Coordinates of C-alpha atoms and ligand atoms in Angstrom, one line a residue:
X23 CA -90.2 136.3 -77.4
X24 CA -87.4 134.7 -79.4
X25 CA -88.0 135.8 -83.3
X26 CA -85.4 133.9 -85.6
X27 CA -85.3 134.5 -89.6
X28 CA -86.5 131.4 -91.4
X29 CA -85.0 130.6 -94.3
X30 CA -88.3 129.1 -95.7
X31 CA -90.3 132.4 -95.2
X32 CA -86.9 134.5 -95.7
X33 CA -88.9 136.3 -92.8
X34 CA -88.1 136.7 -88.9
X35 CA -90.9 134.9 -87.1
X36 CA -91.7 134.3 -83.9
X37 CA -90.5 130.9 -82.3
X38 CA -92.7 128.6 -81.0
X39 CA -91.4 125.1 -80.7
X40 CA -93.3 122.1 -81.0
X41 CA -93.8 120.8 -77.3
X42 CA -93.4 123.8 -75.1
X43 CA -90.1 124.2 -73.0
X44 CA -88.6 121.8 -75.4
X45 CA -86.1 122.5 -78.3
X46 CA -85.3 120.2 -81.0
X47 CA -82.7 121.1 -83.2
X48 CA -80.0 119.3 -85.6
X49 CA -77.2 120.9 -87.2
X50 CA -75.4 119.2 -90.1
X51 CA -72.1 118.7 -88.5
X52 CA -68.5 118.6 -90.9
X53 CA -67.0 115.9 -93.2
X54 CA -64.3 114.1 -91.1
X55 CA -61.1 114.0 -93.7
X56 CA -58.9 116.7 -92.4
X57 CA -58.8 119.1 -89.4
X58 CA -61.6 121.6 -89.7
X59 CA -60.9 125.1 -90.9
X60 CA -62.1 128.0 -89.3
X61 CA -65.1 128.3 -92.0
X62 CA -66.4 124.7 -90.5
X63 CA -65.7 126.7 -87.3
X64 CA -68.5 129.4 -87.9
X65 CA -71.8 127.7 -88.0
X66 CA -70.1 125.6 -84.8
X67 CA -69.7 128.3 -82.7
X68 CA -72.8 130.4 -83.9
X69 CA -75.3 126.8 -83.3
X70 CA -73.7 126.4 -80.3
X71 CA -74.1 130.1 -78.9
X72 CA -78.2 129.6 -80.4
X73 CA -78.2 126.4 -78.1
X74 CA -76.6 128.2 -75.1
X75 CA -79.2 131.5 -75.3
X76 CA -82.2 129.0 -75.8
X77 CA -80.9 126.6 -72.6
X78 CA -80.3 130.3 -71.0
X79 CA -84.5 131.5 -71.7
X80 CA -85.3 127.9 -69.7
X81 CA -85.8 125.6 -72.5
X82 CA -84.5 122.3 -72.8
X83 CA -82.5 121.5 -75.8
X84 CA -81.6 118.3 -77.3
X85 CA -79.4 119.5 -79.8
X86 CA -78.1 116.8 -82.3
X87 CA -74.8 116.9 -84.6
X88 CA -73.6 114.5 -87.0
X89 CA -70.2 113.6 -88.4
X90 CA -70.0 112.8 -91.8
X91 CA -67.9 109.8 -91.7
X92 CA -68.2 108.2 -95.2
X93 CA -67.6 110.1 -98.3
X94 CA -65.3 110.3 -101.4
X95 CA -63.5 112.7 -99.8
X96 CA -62.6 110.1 -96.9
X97 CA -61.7 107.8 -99.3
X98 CA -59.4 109.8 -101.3
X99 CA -57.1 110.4 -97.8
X100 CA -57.3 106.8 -97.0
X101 CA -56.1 105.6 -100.4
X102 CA -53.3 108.2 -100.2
X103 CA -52.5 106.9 -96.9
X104 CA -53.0 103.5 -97.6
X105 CA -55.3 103.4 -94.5
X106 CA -59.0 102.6 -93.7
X107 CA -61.6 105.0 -94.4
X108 CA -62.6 104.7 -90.6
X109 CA -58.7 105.2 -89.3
X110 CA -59.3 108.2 -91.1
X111 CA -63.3 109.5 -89.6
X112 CA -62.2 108.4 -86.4
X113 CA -58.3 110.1 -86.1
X114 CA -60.2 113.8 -87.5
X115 CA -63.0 113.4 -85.5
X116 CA -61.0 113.1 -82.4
X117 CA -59.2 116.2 -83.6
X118 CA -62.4 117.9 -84.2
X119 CA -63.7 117.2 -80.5
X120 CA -60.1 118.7 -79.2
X121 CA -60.9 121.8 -81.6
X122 CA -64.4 122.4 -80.5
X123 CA -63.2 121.9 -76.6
X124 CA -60.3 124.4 -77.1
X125 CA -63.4 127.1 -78.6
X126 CA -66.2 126.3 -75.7
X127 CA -68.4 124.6 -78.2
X128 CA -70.5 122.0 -75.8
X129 CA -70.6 118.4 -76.8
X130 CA -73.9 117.6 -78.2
X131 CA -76.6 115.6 -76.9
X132 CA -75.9 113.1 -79.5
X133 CA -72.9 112.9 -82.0
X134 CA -74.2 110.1 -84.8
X135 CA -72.0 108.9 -87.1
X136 CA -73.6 108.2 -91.0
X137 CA -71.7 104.8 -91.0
X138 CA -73.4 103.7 -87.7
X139 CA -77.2 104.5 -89.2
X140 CA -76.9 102.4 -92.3
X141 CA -79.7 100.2 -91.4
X142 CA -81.5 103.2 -90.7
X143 CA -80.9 104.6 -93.8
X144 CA -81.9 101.1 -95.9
X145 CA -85.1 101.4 -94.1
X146 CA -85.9 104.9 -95.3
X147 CA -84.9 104.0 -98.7
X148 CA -86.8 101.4 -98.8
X149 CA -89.8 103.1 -97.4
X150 CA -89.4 105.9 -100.0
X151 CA -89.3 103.2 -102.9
X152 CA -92.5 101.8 -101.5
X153 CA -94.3 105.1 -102.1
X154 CA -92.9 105.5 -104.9
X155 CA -91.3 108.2 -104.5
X156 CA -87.7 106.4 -105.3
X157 CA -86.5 103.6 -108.0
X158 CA -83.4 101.6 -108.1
X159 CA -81.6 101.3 -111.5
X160 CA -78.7 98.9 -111.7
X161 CA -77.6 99.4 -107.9
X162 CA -78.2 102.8 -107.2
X163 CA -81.7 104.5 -105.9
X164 CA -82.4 107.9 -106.9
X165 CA -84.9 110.3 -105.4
X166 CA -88.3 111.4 -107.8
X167 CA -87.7 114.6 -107.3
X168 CA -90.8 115.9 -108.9
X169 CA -93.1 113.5 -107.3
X170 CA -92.3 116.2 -104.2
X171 CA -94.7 119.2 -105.0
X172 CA -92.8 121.5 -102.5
X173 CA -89.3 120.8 -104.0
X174 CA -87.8 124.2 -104.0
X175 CA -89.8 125.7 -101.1
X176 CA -86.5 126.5 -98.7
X177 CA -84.0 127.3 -101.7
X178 CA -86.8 129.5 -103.6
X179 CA -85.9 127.5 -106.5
X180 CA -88.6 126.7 -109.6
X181 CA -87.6 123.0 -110.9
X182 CA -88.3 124.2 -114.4
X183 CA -84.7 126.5 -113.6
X184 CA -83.3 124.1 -111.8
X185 CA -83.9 121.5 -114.8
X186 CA -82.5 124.1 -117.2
X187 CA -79.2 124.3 -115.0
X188 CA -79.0 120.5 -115.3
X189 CA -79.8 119.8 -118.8
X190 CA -76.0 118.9 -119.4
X191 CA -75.8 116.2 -116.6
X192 CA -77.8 114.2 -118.7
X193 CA -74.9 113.8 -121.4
X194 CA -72.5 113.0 -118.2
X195 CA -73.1 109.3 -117.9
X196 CA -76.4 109.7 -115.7
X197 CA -78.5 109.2 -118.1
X198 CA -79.9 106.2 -116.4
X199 CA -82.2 108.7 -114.2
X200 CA -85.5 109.0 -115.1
X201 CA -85.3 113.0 -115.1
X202 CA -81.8 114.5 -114.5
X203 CA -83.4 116.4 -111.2
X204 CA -83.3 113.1 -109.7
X205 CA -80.7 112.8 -106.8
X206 CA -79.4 109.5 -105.2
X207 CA -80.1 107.6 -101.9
X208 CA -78.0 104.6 -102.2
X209 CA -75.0 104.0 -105.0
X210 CA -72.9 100.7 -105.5
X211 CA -69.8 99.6 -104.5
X212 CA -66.5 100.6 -106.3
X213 CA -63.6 98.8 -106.0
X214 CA -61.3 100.1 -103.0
X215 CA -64.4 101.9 -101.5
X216 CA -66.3 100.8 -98.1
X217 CA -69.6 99.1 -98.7
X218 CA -72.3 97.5 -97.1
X219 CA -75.2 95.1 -98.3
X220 CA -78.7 96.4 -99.2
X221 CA -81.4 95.0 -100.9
X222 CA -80.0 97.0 -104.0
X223 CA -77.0 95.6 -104.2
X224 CA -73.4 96.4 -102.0
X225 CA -73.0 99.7 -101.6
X226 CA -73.1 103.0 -100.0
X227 CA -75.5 106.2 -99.0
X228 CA -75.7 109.5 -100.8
X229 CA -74.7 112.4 -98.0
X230 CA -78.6 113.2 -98.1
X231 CA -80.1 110.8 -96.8
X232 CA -78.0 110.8 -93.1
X233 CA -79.2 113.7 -92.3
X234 CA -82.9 112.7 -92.7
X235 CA -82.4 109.5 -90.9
X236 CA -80.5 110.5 -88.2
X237 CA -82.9 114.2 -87.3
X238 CA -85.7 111.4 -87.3
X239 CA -83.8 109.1 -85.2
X240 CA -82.7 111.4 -82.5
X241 CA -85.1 113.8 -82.5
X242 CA -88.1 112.6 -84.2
X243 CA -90.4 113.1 -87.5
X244 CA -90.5 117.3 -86.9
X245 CA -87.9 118.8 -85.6
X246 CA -87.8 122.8 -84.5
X247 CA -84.7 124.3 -85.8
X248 CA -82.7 122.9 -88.5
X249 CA -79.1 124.8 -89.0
X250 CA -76.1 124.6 -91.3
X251 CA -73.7 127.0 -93.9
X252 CA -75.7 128.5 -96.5
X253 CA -74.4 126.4 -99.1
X254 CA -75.8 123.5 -97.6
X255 CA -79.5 125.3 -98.4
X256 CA -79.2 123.7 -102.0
X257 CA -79.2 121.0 -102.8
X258 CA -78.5 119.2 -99.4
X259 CA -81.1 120.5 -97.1
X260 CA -83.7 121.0 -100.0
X261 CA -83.5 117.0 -100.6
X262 CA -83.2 116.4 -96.9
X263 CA -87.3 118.2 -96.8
X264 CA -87.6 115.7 -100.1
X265 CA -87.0 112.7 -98.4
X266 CA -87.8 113.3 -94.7
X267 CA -91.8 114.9 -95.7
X268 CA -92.2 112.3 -98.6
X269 CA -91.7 109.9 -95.7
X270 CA -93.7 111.3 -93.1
X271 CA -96.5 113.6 -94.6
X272 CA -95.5 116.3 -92.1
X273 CA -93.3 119.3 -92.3
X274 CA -89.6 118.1 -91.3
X275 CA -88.4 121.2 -89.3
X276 CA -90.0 124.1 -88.6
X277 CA -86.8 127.1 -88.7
X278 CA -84.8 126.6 -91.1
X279 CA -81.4 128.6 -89.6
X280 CA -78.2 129.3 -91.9
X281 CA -74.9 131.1 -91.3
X282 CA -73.0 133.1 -94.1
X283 CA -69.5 132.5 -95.0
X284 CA -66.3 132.5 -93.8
X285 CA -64.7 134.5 -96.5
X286 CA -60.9 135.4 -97.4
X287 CA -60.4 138.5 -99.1
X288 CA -64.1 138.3 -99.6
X289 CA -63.9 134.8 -101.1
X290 CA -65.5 131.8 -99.3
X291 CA -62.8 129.7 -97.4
X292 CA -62.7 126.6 -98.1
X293 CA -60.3 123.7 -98.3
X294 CA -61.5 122.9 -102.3
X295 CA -60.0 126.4 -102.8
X296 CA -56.8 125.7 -100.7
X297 CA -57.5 129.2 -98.9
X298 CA -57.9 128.5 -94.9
X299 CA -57.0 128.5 -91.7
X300 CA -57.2 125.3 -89.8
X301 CA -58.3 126.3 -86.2
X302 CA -55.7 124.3 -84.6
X303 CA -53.4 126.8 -87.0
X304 CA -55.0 129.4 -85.1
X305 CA -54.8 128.2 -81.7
X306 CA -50.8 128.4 -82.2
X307 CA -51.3 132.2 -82.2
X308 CA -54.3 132.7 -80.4
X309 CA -56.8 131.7 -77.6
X310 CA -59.7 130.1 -79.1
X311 CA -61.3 132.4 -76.9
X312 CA -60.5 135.2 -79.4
X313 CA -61.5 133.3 -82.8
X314 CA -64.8 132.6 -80.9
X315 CA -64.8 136.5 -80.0
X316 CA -63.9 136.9 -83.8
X317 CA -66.9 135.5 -84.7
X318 CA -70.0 136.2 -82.5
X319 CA -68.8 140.0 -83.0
X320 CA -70.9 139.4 -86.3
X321 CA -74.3 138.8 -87.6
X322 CA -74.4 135.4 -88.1
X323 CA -76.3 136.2 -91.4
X324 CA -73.5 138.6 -92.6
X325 CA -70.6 137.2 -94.2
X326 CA -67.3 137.6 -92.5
X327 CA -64.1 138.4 -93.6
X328 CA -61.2 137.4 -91.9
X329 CA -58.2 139.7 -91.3
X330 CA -54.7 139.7 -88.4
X331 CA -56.1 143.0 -87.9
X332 CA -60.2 141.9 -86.7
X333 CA -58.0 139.2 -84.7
X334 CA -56.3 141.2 -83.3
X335 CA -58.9 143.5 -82.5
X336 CA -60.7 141.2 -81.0
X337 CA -58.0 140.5 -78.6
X338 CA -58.0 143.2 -77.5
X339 CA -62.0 143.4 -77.0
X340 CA -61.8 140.6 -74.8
X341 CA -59.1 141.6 -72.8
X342 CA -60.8 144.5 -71.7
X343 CA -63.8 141.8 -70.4
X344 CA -61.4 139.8 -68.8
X345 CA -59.3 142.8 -67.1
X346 CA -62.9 144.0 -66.2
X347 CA -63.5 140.9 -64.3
X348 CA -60.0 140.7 -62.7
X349 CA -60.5 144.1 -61.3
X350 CA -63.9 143.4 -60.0
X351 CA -62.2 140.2 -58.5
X352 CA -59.6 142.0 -56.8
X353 CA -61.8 144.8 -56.0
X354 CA -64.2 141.8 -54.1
X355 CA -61.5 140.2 -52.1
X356 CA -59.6 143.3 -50.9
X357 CA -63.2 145.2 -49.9
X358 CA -63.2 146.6 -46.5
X359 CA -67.4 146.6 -46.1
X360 CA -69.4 143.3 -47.0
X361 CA -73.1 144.7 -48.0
X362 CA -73.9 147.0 -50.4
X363 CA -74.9 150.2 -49.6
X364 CA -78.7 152.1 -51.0
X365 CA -76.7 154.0 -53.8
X366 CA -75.0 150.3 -54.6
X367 CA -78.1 148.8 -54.4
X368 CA -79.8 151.2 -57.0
X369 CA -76.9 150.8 -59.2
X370 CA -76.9 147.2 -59.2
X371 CA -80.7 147.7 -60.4
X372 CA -79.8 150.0 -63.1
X373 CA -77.2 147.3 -64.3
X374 CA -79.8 145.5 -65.1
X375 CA -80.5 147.5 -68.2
X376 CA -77.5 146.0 -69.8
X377 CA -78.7 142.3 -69.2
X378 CA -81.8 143.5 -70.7
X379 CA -80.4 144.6 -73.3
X380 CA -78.2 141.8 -74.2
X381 CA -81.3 139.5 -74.0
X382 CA -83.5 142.3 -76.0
X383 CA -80.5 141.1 -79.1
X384 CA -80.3 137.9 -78.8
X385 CA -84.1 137.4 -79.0
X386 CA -84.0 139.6 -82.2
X387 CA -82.6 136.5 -84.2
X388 CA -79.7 136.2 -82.2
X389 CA -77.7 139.3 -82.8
X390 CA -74.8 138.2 -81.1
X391 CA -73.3 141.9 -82.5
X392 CA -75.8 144.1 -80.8
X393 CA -75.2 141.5 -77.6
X394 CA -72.0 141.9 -77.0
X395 CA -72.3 145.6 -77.3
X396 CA -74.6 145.1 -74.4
X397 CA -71.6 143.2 -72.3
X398 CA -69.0 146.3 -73.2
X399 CA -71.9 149.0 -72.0
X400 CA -71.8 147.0 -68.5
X401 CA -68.3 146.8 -68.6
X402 CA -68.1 150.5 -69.1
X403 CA -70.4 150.8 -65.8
X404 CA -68.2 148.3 -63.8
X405 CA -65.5 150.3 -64.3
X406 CA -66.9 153.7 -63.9
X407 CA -68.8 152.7 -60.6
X408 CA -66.7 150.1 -58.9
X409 CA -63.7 151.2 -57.1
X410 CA -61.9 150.1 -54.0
X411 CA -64.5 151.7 -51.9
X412 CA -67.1 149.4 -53.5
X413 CA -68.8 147.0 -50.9
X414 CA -67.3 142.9 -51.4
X415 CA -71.4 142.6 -52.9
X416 CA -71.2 145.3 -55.0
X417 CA -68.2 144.1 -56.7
X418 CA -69.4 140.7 -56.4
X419 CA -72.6 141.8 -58.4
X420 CA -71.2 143.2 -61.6
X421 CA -68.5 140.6 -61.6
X422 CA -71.1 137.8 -62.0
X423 CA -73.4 139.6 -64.3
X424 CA -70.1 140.3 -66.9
X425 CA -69.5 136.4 -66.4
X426 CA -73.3 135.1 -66.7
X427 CA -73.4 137.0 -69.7
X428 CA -70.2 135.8 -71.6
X429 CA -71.1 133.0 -70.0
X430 CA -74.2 132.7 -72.8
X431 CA -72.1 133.4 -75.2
X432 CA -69.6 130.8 -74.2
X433 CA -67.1 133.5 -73.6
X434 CA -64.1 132.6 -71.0
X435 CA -63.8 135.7 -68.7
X436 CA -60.6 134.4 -67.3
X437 CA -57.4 135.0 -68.7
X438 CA -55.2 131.9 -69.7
X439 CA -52.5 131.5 -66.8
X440 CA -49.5 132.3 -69.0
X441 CA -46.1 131.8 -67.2
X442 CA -43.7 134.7 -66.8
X443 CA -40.1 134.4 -68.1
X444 CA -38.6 134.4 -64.9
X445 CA -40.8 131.0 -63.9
X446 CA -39.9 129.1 -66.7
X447 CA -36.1 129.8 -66.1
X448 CA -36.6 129.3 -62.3
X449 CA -37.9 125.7 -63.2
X450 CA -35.5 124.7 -65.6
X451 CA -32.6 125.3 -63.0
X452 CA -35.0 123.5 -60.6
X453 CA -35.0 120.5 -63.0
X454 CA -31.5 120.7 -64.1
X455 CA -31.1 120.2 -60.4
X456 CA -32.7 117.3 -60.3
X457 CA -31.1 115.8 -63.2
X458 CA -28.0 116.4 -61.4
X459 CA -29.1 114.1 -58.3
X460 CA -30.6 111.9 -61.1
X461 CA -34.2 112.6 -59.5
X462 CA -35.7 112.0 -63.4
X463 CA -38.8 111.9 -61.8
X464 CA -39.1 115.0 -60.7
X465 CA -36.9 116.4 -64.0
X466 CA -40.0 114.4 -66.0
X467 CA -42.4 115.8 -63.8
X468 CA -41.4 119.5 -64.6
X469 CA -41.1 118.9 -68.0
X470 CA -44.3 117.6 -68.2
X471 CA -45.8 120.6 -66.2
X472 CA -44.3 123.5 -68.7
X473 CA -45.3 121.4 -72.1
X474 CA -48.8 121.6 -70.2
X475 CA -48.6 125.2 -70.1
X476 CA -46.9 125.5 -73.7
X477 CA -43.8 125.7 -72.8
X478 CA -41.4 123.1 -74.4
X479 CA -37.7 122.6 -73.4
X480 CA -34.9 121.3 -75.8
X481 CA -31.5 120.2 -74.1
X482 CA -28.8 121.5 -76.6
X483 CA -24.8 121.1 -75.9
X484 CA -25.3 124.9 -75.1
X485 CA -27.8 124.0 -72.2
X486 CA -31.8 123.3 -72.3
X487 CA -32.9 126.1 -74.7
X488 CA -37.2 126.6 -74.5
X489 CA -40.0 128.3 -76.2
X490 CA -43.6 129.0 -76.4
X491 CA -45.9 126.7 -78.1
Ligands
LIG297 P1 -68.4 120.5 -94.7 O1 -67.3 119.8 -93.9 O2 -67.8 121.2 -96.0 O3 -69.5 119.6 -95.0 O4 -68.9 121.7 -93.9 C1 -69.4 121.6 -92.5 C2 -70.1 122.9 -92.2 O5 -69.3 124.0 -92.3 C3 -71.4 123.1 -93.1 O6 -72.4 123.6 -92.2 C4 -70.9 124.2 -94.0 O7 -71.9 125.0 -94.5 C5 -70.0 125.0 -93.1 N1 -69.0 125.8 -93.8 C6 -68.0 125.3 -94.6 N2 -67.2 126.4 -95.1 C7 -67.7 127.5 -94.5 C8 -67.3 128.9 -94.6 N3 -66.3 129.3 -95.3 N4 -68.1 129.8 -93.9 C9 -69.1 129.4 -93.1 N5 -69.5 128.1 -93.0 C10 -68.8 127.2 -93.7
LIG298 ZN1 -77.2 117.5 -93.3

């Protein structure tokens, strides 16, 4: 049984999802204005590895992601650019699919974008004024946030604190709400801003209501897990439960999942503070492979410092996996008996421990620590009881039970194919060759093939100097 901590019940508790076999989850996905930093990286990779275990036990996930596509934020770049808001969502989240590729993260079942929902969106504002549990002042609709009895329920927040807190917003110009708790739906146009036309005038969404529209869209009124960064807990996912159970009278999503920081010499990374790491950054020094690594090798409830040295660390961790799996390869194809023999056989059984294991952590809300433990125990046995007398199946065995499990975890067991010195230099003069017979072709063609493999060549008067990537 899979037992996840709920944010709502700050208690693990069994999970049970709605329609048996079935998963329904939605995580609230990044705002598209820059590449994403390796904080935006950490519930990506985490939600992802959650999606992977649950596909793994049998269920069938539909696992939705938005992109946050309008926002000031947006804006802001496209005005400095003197571009369109979209050139701007569309261009980052391009780079954001080629980031999440380059770390395993699987494509979602749906990707929605907030600016293609805005009819959507009308509709549950306009259903929410209808109750009355929203009003439109001069162009912009706020939420009644009292009118929602269980406001505060997942943040554990009392409104008469939270009013308190927001006394002085009240003498910032919004004095217009009818309690300064309120939050908005829908606000007008500004000049230079991308709008659209609702019955309240031309104008644009808050960033709550998306979320709402699009988890009901794709996935319907209840949903089983709901994930995110813990900031997002207040007040975005708190108004999201406003506005999607004032709407339907039932509970919105069951587990309510959320990942702790990023942090940088214990300070939360973020790009208001100017103190991350872009992945792509990263990528120039590492293999995804390892920043993924990086992060699963913590609770995804513990807050994570990043360091070179955990990096590099973690290298190192998963080379040992992926020299593990090479050896067993080798070991495999160079056997000189096919079957396994009784003593193999029984040891394959005992290996079977370690998959236990692993599956024992991940059910106990997803301790992806405690898992991959689990994979370096079995890689400790590989090694210990596979050798070159080790029957093709025996070999064969542990190699695919190192693999299914990093496989779960959407860890690559195979080591990049880097290119030796000696190739590089061997296909230069091979191109320089061809140059010389003005084959550009085939000179084209093998530049083409090292930039592939990170290599890139730059012809100097001195001769073609090249380096890695
Ligand atoms: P944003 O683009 O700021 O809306 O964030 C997208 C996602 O990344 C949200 O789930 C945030 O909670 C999450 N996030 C942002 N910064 C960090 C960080 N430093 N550590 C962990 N998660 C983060
Ligand atoms: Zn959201």
């Amino acid at each position: 049984m899979i037992r996840i901590y709920n944010t709502l019940s700050k208690k693990k508790e069994d999970f049970i999802p709605l329609e048996e076999g079935k998963v329904r989850m939605y995580v609230c996905g990044p705002t598209v204005y820059n590449f994403i930093h390796i904080g935006n990286a950490r519930p990506m990779i985490v939600f992802d590895t959650v999606r992977r275990y649950l596909e793994h036990k049998g269920y069938e996930v539909n696992f939705v992601s938005n992109f946050t596509d309008v926002d000031d934020k947006i804006i802001k770049k496209a005005n400095e650019e003197g571009v369109s808001a979209e050139e701007i969502s569309q261009r980052y989240i391009a780079e954001c699919k080629k980031d999440m590729e380059g770390m395993n993260i699987m494509p979602a079942t749906t990707h929605p974008l907030a600016t293609q929902e805005i009819d959507g969106m009308i509709d549950m504002i306009s259903e929410l004024i209808d109750k009355g549990d929203a009003y439109a002042v001069n162009g912009t609709v706020y939420f009644r946030t009292r009118q929602f009895k269980d406001y505060g329920k997942l943040s554990h927040k009392n409104l008469d604190d939270l009013q308190a807190g927001n006394r002085s917003l009240l003498v910032s110009g919004e004095d217009e709400k009818e309690d300064p708790l309120d939050f908005v739906l829908w606000k007008p146009k500004k000049e230079g801003e991308p709008y659209w036309k609702s019955p309240w005038g031309d104008g644009r969404p808050g960033w709550h209501i998306e979320c709402s529209v699009m988890s009901k869209k794709y996935l319907g009124e209840q949903i089983d897990i709901h994930g995110g960064g813990e900031d997002l807990i207040f007040p975005h996912h708190e108004n999201e439960i406003a506005q999607s159970e004032s709407c339907s009278g039932k509970e919105f999503a069951r587990y309510w999942m959320h990942n702790a920081f990023l942090n940088i010499d214990n300070r939360k990374m973020s790009k208001s503070l100017g103190n991350f790491f872009t992945v792509r950054e990263i990528s120039e020094k590492y293999d995804l492979q390892v920043l993924r690594f990086f992060m699963l090798n913590a609770h995804y409830r513990s807050p994570l410092n990043f360091s070179a040295e955990l990096m590099e660390s973690s290298k190192n961790a998963l080379e040992r996996i992926q020299t593990a799996v090479d050896n067993l390869k080798f070991l495999a194809e160079h056997a000189s008996t096919q079957e396994m023999t009784p003593e193999e056989a029984a040891k394959a059984e005992e290996a079977v421990k370690y998959e236990k294991a692993f599956d024992d952590s991940m059910d106990d809300d997803f301790n992806t620590a405690d898992a991959i433990a689990a994979i370096f125990d079995l890689v400790k046995f590989a090694n210990t009881t596979a050798d070159e007398k080790s029957s093709k199946a025996y070999a064969e065995t542990l190699c695919e039970k190192i693999q299914g499990l990093c496989d779960i975890m959407g860890l690559i067991t195979e080591k990049k194919e880097e290119l030796l010195d000696e190739d590089i230099e061997k296909l230069i003069e091979e191109r320089q060759a061809a140059r010389k017979a003005k084959n550009f072709a085939r000179a084209d063609e093998i530049r083409a093939e090292l930039l592939e493999k990170g290599i890139v060549l730059e012809d100097t008067r001195e001769g073609v100097k090249w380096k890695r990537a």
